Short mmCIF file of C-alpha atoms and ligand atoms in Angstrom, two decimals:
data_model
loop_
_atom_site.label_atom_id
_atom_site.label_comp_id
_atom_site.label_asym_id
_atom_site.label_seq_id
_atom_site.Cartn_x
_atom_site.Cartn_y
_atom_site.Cartn_z
CA MET A 1023 0.69 -4.90 20.29
CA ARG A 1024 3.28 -4.59 17.60
CA PRO A 1025 2.29 -6.67 14.54
CA SER A 1026 4.81 -9.15 13.19
CA PHE A 1027 4.46 -8.17 9.52
CA LEU A 1028 3.78 -5.13 7.40
CA PRO A 1029 2.04 -5.47 4.01
CA ARG A 1030 2.92 -3.15 1.14
CA LEU A 1031 1.85 -2.89 -2.49
CA VAL A 1032 4.92 -3.40 -4.63
CA ASN A 1033 3.92 -0.74 -7.17
CA GLY A 1034 1.72 2.31 -7.64
CA PRO A 1035 -2.03 1.77 -8.21
CA PHE A 1036 -1.75 1.91 -12.02
CA ASP A 1037 0.88 -0.85 -12.25
CA ASP A 1038 0.52 -4.62 -12.26
CA PRO A 1039 -0.52 -5.76 -8.77
CA SER A 1040 1.42 -7.55 -6.03
CA LEU A 1041 1.13 -7.29 -2.28
CA PHE A 1042 4.39 -8.05 -0.49
CA ILE A 1043 4.19 -9.04 3.19
CA PRO A 1044 7.59 -9.32 4.90
CA PHE A 1045 7.84 -10.52 8.52
CA PHE A 1046 9.80 -8.39 10.98
CA TYR A 1047 11.39 -11.06 13.11
CA GLU A 1048 11.99 -13.75 10.50
CA LYS A 1049 13.77 -13.67 7.15
CA ARG A 1050 10.65 -14.60 5.25
CA ALA A 1051 7.74 -13.13 3.34
CA VAL A 1052 4.41 -13.93 1.77
CA ILE A 1053 3.28 -12.45 -1.54
CA PHE A 1054 -0.21 -12.08 -2.99
CA ASP A 1055 -0.05 -12.07 -6.82
CA LEU A 1056 3.09 -11.90 -8.89
CA GLY A 1057 2.45 -8.90 -11.11
CA ASP A 1058 5.32 -6.57 -11.91
CA ILE A 1059 7.79 -7.36 -9.11
CA PHE A 1060 10.92 -5.85 -10.69
CA SER A 1061 11.03 -3.07 -8.13
CA LEU A 1062 11.46 -5.61 -5.30
CA SER A 1063 15.10 -6.21 -4.43
CA ALA A 1064 16.61 -9.68 -4.84
CA ARG A 1065 17.01 -9.70 -1.06
CA ASP A 1066 13.29 -9.20 -0.58
CA LEU A 1067 12.30 -11.66 -3.30
CA LEU A 1068 14.46 -14.36 -1.73
CA LYS A 1069 12.49 -14.05 1.51
CA ILE A 1070 9.32 -15.30 -0.21
CA ARG A 1071 8.19 -18.77 0.89
CA HIS A 1072 4.46 -18.63 0.17
CA ILE A 1073 2.86 -17.30 -2.99
CA PHE A 1074 -0.89 -16.84 -3.41
CA ILE A 1075 -2.14 -16.07 -6.91
CA THR A 1076 -5.68 -14.71 -7.37
CA HIS A 1077 -5.86 -15.73 -11.05
CA THR A 1078 -3.53 -16.06 -13.99
CA HIS A 1079 -4.41 -13.04 -16.09
CA MET A 1080 -1.02 -11.84 -17.27
CA ASP A 1081 -0.92 -8.74 -15.05
CA HIS A 1082 -1.09 -10.94 -11.93
CA PHE A 1083 1.34 -13.67 -12.91
CA ILE A 1084 4.01 -12.19 -15.16
CA GLY A 1085 6.39 -11.89 -12.18
CA PHE A 1086 6.59 -15.68 -11.81
CA ASP A 1087 9.51 -15.83 -14.27
CA ARG A 1088 11.42 -13.14 -12.39
CA LEU A 1089 11.08 -15.00 -9.11
CA LEU A 1090 11.95 -18.36 -10.66
CA ARG A 1091 15.05 -16.87 -12.29
CA LEU A 1092 16.22 -15.65 -8.92
CA VAL A 1093 15.64 -18.84 -6.92
CA LEU A 1094 17.09 -21.13 -9.58
CA GLY A 1095 20.11 -22.97 -8.21
CA ARG A 1096 19.21 -22.20 -4.59
CA ASP A 1097 17.94 -24.36 -1.75
CA GLN A 1098 14.39 -23.20 -1.63
CA ASP A 1099 10.93 -24.63 -1.06
CA LEU A 1100 8.19 -22.51 -2.55
CA GLN A 1101 4.53 -23.10 -1.80
CA ILE A 1102 2.41 -21.66 -4.61
CA TYR A 1103 -1.39 -21.51 -4.52
CA GLY A 1104 -3.79 -20.56 -7.31
CA PRO A 1105 -7.27 -21.15 -8.72
CA GLU A 1106 -8.67 -23.87 -11.01
CA ASN A 1107 -6.34 -24.69 -13.94
CA PHE A 1108 -3.41 -23.20 -12.06
CA ILE A 1109 -1.29 -26.35 -12.40
CA LYS A 1110 -1.69 -26.22 -16.18
CA ASN A 1111 -0.66 -22.55 -16.19
CA VAL A 1112 2.45 -23.20 -14.06
CA GLU A 1113 3.42 -26.14 -16.26
CA GLY A 1114 2.95 -23.92 -19.32
CA LYS A 1115 5.39 -21.40 -17.85
CA LEU A 1116 7.93 -24.12 -16.96
CA ALA A 1117 7.60 -25.64 -20.44
CA GLY A 1118 8.68 -22.32 -21.92
CA TYR A 1119 12.35 -22.92 -21.07
CA SER A 1120 15.00 -25.62 -21.65
CA TRP A 1121 16.19 -27.36 -18.49
CA ASN A 1122 18.94 -29.68 -19.72
CA LEU A 1123 21.60 -28.20 -17.41
CA VAL A 1124 19.74 -28.18 -14.11
CA LYS A 1125 20.44 -31.85 -13.30
CA ASN A 1126 23.97 -30.77 -12.33
CA PHE A 1127 22.73 -28.32 -9.72
CA THR A 1128 23.65 -29.37 -6.20
CA ASN A 1129 21.05 -27.21 -4.48
CA GLN A 1130 17.48 -28.34 -4.28
CA LEU A 1131 14.70 -26.08 -5.46
CA THR A 1132 11.17 -27.47 -5.15
CA LEU A 1133 7.90 -25.89 -6.19
CA HIS A 1134 4.81 -27.18 -4.41
CA VAL A 1135 1.89 -26.06 -6.54
CA THR A 1136 -1.66 -26.22 -5.18
CA GLU A 1137 -4.84 -25.60 -7.12
CA VAL A 1138 -7.95 -24.58 -5.16
CA HIS A 1139 -11.34 -26.06 -6.06
CA ASP A 1140 -14.67 -25.82 -4.26
CA ASN A 1141 -14.25 -28.88 -2.06
CA TYR A 1142 -10.79 -30.14 -2.80
CA LEU A 1143 -7.19 -29.16 -3.50
CA LEU A 1144 -4.85 -30.57 -6.13
CA THR A 1145 -1.14 -30.50 -5.34
CA LYS A 1146 1.82 -31.30 -7.55
CA ASP A 1147 5.53 -30.98 -6.77
CA TYR A 1148 8.24 -29.92 -9.22
CA ILE A 1149 11.93 -30.45 -8.47
CA CYS A 1150 14.37 -28.29 -10.36
CA GLN A 1151 17.02 -31.04 -10.75
CA ASN A 1152 14.43 -33.18 -12.56
CA GLY A 1153 13.91 -30.42 -15.07
CA PHE A 1154 10.66 -29.60 -13.28
CA ILE A 1155 9.09 -32.77 -14.63
CA PRO A 1156 6.77 -33.95 -11.87
CA ALA A 1157 7.41 -37.44 -10.49
CA SER A 1158 3.72 -38.18 -10.07
CA LYS A 1159 0.22 -37.03 -10.90
CA ALA A 1160 -1.50 -34.31 -8.89
CA VAL A 1161 -2.57 -35.46 -5.43
CA LYS A 1162 -6.17 -34.70 -4.55
CA HIS A 1163 -7.09 -33.88 -0.96
CA PRO A 1164 -10.14 -32.41 0.75
CA PHE A 1165 -10.15 -28.66 1.17
CA LYS A 1166 -10.86 -27.31 4.61
CA GLU A 1167 -10.11 -23.76 5.64
CA PRO A 1168 -7.60 -22.40 6.33
CA LEU A 1169 -5.87 -22.89 2.99
CA HIS A 1170 -2.52 -22.54 4.73
CA ASN A 1171 -1.88 -22.88 8.44
CA GLU A 1172 1.24 -22.60 10.55
CA ARG A 1173 2.44 -21.48 13.95
CA SER A 1174 2.29 -17.73 13.50
CA PHE A 1175 -0.33 -17.17 10.79
CA SER A 1176 -3.04 -18.70 8.58
CA VAL A 1177 -4.31 -17.85 5.10
CA PHE A 1178 -7.99 -18.15 4.20
CA THR A 1179 -9.51 -17.96 0.74
CA ARG A 1180 -12.78 -17.74 -1.20
CA ILE A 1181 -13.36 -18.63 -4.83
CA LEU A 1182 -14.76 -15.48 -6.44
CA ASP A 1183 -16.08 -14.75 -9.92
CA HIS A 1184 -14.12 -12.70 -12.48
CA SER A 1185 -15.62 -14.54 -15.51
CA ILE A 1186 -13.02 -17.12 -14.43
CA PRO A 1187 -12.49 -18.32 -10.84
CA CYS A 1188 -10.42 -15.77 -8.93
CA LEU A 1189 -9.26 -16.25 -5.35
CA GLY A 1190 -9.63 -13.66 -2.60
CA PHE A 1191 -7.18 -13.98 0.31
CA THR A 1192 -6.98 -13.11 3.99
CA LEU A 1193 -3.89 -13.49 6.12
CA LYS A 1194 -4.56 -13.79 9.83
CA GLU A 1195 -1.80 -13.44 12.35
CA ARG A 1196 -2.06 -15.56 15.48
CA PHE A 1197 -3.14 -13.72 18.64
CA HIS A 1198 -0.44 -12.30 20.89
CA VAL A 1199 0.18 -13.25 24.51
CA ASN A 1200 1.99 -10.72 26.70
CA ILE A 1201 3.02 -11.79 30.18
CA MET A 1202 2.58 -9.24 32.97
CA LYS A 1203 5.73 -9.82 35.00
CA ASP A 1204 4.46 -7.95 38.06
CA ALA A 1205 1.40 -10.20 38.15
CA VAL A 1206 3.65 -13.28 37.98
CA ALA A 1207 5.66 -11.99 40.93
CA GLY A 1208 2.42 -11.11 42.71
CA LEU A 1209 1.44 -14.78 42.65
CA GLY A 1210 4.77 -15.65 44.21
CA LEU A 1211 6.00 -17.30 41.00
CA GLU A 1212 9.24 -16.79 39.11
CA ILE A 1213 9.84 -16.17 35.43
CA GLY A 1214 11.09 -19.37 33.77
CA PRO A 1215 10.66 -21.92 31.00
CA TRP A 1216 7.14 -22.73 32.24
CA LEU A 1217 5.98 -19.51 30.61
CA THR A 1218 6.83 -20.91 27.17
CA GLU A 1219 4.71 -23.97 27.95
CA PHE A 1220 1.97 -21.73 29.29
CA LYS A 1221 1.91 -19.64 26.10
CA GLN A 1222 1.96 -22.80 24.01
CA ALA A 1223 -1.07 -24.16 25.87
CA LEU A 1224 -2.93 -20.96 24.98
CA PHE A 1225 -1.81 -21.06 21.35
CA ASN A 1226 -2.96 -24.70 21.15
CA HIS A 1227 -6.40 -23.62 22.41
CA GLN A 1228 -6.09 -26.02 25.32
CA ASN A 1229 -9.29 -26.25 27.40
CA PRO A 1230 -9.30 -23.20 29.74
CA ASP A 1231 -10.81 -25.39 32.48
CA SER A 1232 -7.88 -27.82 32.32
CA GLU A 1233 -5.15 -27.87 34.94
CA PHE A 1234 -1.78 -26.28 34.32
CA GLU A 1235 1.21 -27.08 36.46
CA VAL A 1236 3.81 -24.39 37.06
CA LYS A 1237 7.31 -25.58 38.00
CA TYR A 1238 9.51 -22.68 39.03
CA GLY A 1239 12.66 -21.73 40.86
CA GLU A 1240 15.85 -23.71 41.34
CA GLU A 1241 14.07 -26.12 43.64
CA GLN A 1242 11.39 -26.73 41.04
CA HIS A 1243 8.46 -25.71 43.23
CA LYS A 1244 5.13 -26.87 41.89
CA LYS A 1245 1.79 -25.10 41.84
CA THR A 1246 -1.31 -26.10 39.93
CA TYR A 1247 -3.69 -23.60 38.38
CA VAL A 1248 -6.77 -23.69 36.17
CA LEU A 1249 -5.34 -22.55 32.82
CA GLY A 1250 -8.04 -19.96 32.07
CA ASP A 1251 -7.78 -18.43 35.57
CA LEU A 1252 -4.02 -18.16 35.36
CA ALA A 1253 -4.34 -16.54 31.91
CA LYS A 1254 -6.72 -13.93 33.30
CA GLN A 1255 -4.27 -13.12 36.08
CA ILE A 1256 -0.94 -12.93 34.26
CA ALA A 1257 -1.55 -12.59 30.50
CA LEU A 1258 -2.64 -9.81 28.18
CA ILE A 1259 -4.13 -11.39 25.07
CA SER A 1260 -4.48 -9.21 21.99
CA PRO A 1261 -5.73 -10.25 18.55
CA GLY A 1262 -3.30 -10.65 15.65
CA GLN A 1263 -3.40 -8.56 12.51
CA LYS A 1264 -5.79 -9.43 9.67
CA VAL A 1265 -4.85 -8.36 6.14
CA SER A 1266 -7.01 -9.02 3.09
CA TYR A 1267 -6.42 -8.83 -0.63
CA ILE A 1268 -9.17 -8.75 -3.25
CA ALA A 1269 -8.22 -8.39 -6.90
CA ASP A 1270 -10.31 -8.64 -10.04
CA VAL A 1271 -13.91 -9.48 -9.24
CA VAL A 1272 -17.24 -8.65 -10.84
CA TYR A 1273 -19.74 -6.76 -8.69
CA SER A 1274 -22.35 -9.43 -7.96
CA GLU A 1275 -24.37 -10.42 -4.95
CA SER A 1276 -22.57 -13.72 -4.59
CA ASN A 1277 -19.12 -12.07 -4.76
CA MET A 1278 -20.16 -9.36 -2.29
CA GLU A 1279 -21.38 -11.90 0.24
CA LYS A 1280 -18.28 -14.03 0.01
CA ILE A 1281 -15.89 -11.06 0.14
CA VAL A 1282 -17.59 -9.38 3.10
CA GLU A 1283 -17.53 -12.66 5.02
CA LEU A 1284 -13.85 -13.27 4.21
CA VAL A 1285 -12.49 -9.78 4.90
CA LYS A 1286 -14.81 -8.86 7.81
CA ASP A 1287 -13.08 -6.59 10.37
CA SER A 1288 -9.73 -6.72 8.57
CA ASP A 1289 -7.13 -4.31 9.88
CA HIS A 1290 -6.22 -3.55 6.28
CA LEU A 1291 -8.05 -4.40 3.05
CA PHE A 1292 -6.36 -3.99 -0.30
CA ILE A 1293 -9.10 -4.04 -2.93
CA GLU A 1294 -9.17 -3.48 -6.66
CA ALA A 1295 -10.98 -0.33 -7.80
CA SER A 1296 -10.41 -0.39 -11.56
CA PHE A 1297 -13.09 1.97 -12.84
CA LEU A 1298 -15.01 5.08 -11.88
CA GLU A 1299 -18.69 4.63 -11.06
CA LYS A 1300 -19.65 6.64 -14.14
CA ASP A 1301 -18.09 3.83 -16.21
CA LYS A 1302 -19.73 1.00 -14.28
CA ASP A 1303 -21.02 -0.58 -17.51
CA ILE A 1304 -17.44 -1.06 -18.68
CA ALA A 1305 -16.48 -2.36 -15.21
CA GLU A 1306 -19.26 -4.91 -15.41
CA LYS A 1307 -18.30 -6.02 -18.91
CA LYS A 1308 -14.67 -6.46 -17.85
CA CYS A 1309 -15.72 -8.14 -14.58
CA HIS A 1310 -14.06 -5.52 -12.36
CA LEU A 1311 -15.20 -3.30 -9.50
CA THR A 1312 -15.71 0.42 -9.62
CA ALA A 1313 -14.04 2.50 -6.91
CA ARG A 1314 -17.45 3.14 -5.34
CA GLN A 1315 -18.24 -0.58 -5.24
CA ALA A 1316 -14.85 -1.29 -3.65
CA GLY A 1317 -15.53 1.33 -0.97
CA LEU A 1318 -19.00 -0.07 -0.35
CA ILE A 1319 -17.63 -3.58 0.23
CA ALA A 1320 -14.91 -2.24 2.56
CA GLY A 1321 -17.53 -0.32 4.55
CA MET A 1322 -19.91 -3.27 4.76
CA ALA A 1323 -17.06 -5.46 6.02
CA LYS A 1324 -16.14 -2.78 8.58
CA VAL A 1325 -12.46 -2.97 7.75
CA LYS A 1326 -10.24 -0.59 9.70
CA GLN A 1327 -8.20 0.59 6.74
CA MET A 1328 -8.75 0.34 2.99
CA THR A 1329 -6.32 0.79 0.11
CA PRO A 1330 -7.86 0.82 -3.37
CA PHE A 1331 -5.52 -0.27 -6.17
CA HIS A 1332 -5.37 -1.70 -9.73
CA PHE A 1333 -6.65 1.47 -11.43
CA SER A 1334 -7.38 1.21 -15.16
CA PRO A 1335 -4.75 3.01 -17.30
CA ARG A 1336 -7.57 5.05 -18.88
CA TYR A 1337 -7.55 7.20 -15.70
CA GLN A 1338 -3.82 8.04 -15.71
CA GLY A 1339 -3.45 11.35 -13.91
CA GLN A 1340 -6.83 10.91 -12.18
CA GLY A 1341 -5.78 8.47 -9.47
CA HIS A 1342 -6.92 10.92 -6.81
CA ILE A 1343 -10.48 10.86 -8.23
CA LEU A 1344 -10.65 7.06 -8.04
CA GLU A 1345 -9.24 7.19 -4.55
CA LYS A 1346 -11.75 9.80 -3.40
CA GLU A 1347 -14.68 7.88 -4.89
CA ALA A 1348 -13.60 4.71 -3.06
CA MET A 1349 -12.94 6.49 0.25
CA ASP A 1350 -16.23 8.44 0.17
CA ALA A 1351 -18.22 5.22 -0.36
CA TYR A 1352 -16.20 3.49 2.37
CA TYR A 1353 -16.81 6.18 5.02
CA ASP A 1354 -20.47 6.66 3.99
CA THR A 1355 -21.17 2.92 4.37
CA LEU A 1356 -19.16 2.67 7.58
CA ASN A 1357 -21.11 5.53 9.18
CA GLN A 1358 -24.57 4.33 8.15
ZN1 ZN B 58 -8.10 -10.26 -14.25
ZN1 ZN B 59 -5.96 -7.54 -13.21
#
């Protein structure tokens, strides 16, 4: 089944991180981290609707200004998620500029900023025309996974440790339903609007033992089926794509457990691999992973594809060594 989006790192592995995920059939995109995003075209940046920030170390958030500059004066709703203290960081960024002229803008730009805590979320909205001064205090609401949920995909998160809270993310595409037209004809039915309802019933996880009425043909013939039986006869159901992004975490048991659980069986895992194993003391001090540790996690989680990134500049020219260390550990763990 053809996936509906294709993730790509915006830069090479030594540059500030961002994972851009454009959708094929819609003019929209999701982005994980806003590092150096200058190489993304304005056209691509304007597709972004949802932004997920792991943490606000400068290398992961410096691109916020670039994106804001571009959407200023446009009709846009941006959903931005980040870890504890994220609201304060966003407000700090917004406070860095003068906004006296924006009240004349006719277009409406709104930032919906959400901060992720253990058991709750804090959300605050900022409207450009109001000079980004929020109308009210942050709204607190209970946090239940997924962090973000909509028709075609969901985003899940875990709060990880990087000496500060740092979020790991997984984007899960909804499963696909393909209708086998020959099988429909074989049942004596005709293709029609009922198939949209049928697919919707499956997407809504309607009870497979429930009845489903098919109305077809010009004369609106009616036939009743058990939903699950009909699905077995006429539908091919294939899982959606799962893409995960882990940046900046210390190698600890608690982090490992949470990451493996979150990214388990991902089709593609992007994972930081800042240091070589021979420098694991430095990695530990800076609360980063070594390439070997990254590979180990990917192998334990049985991901189908791994891309290590966020290499420390000290290894310039040795990217292939980091890559090999990560891949060796990944395949070794996978084949154990
Ligand atoms: Zn960091
Ligand atoms: Zn970093």
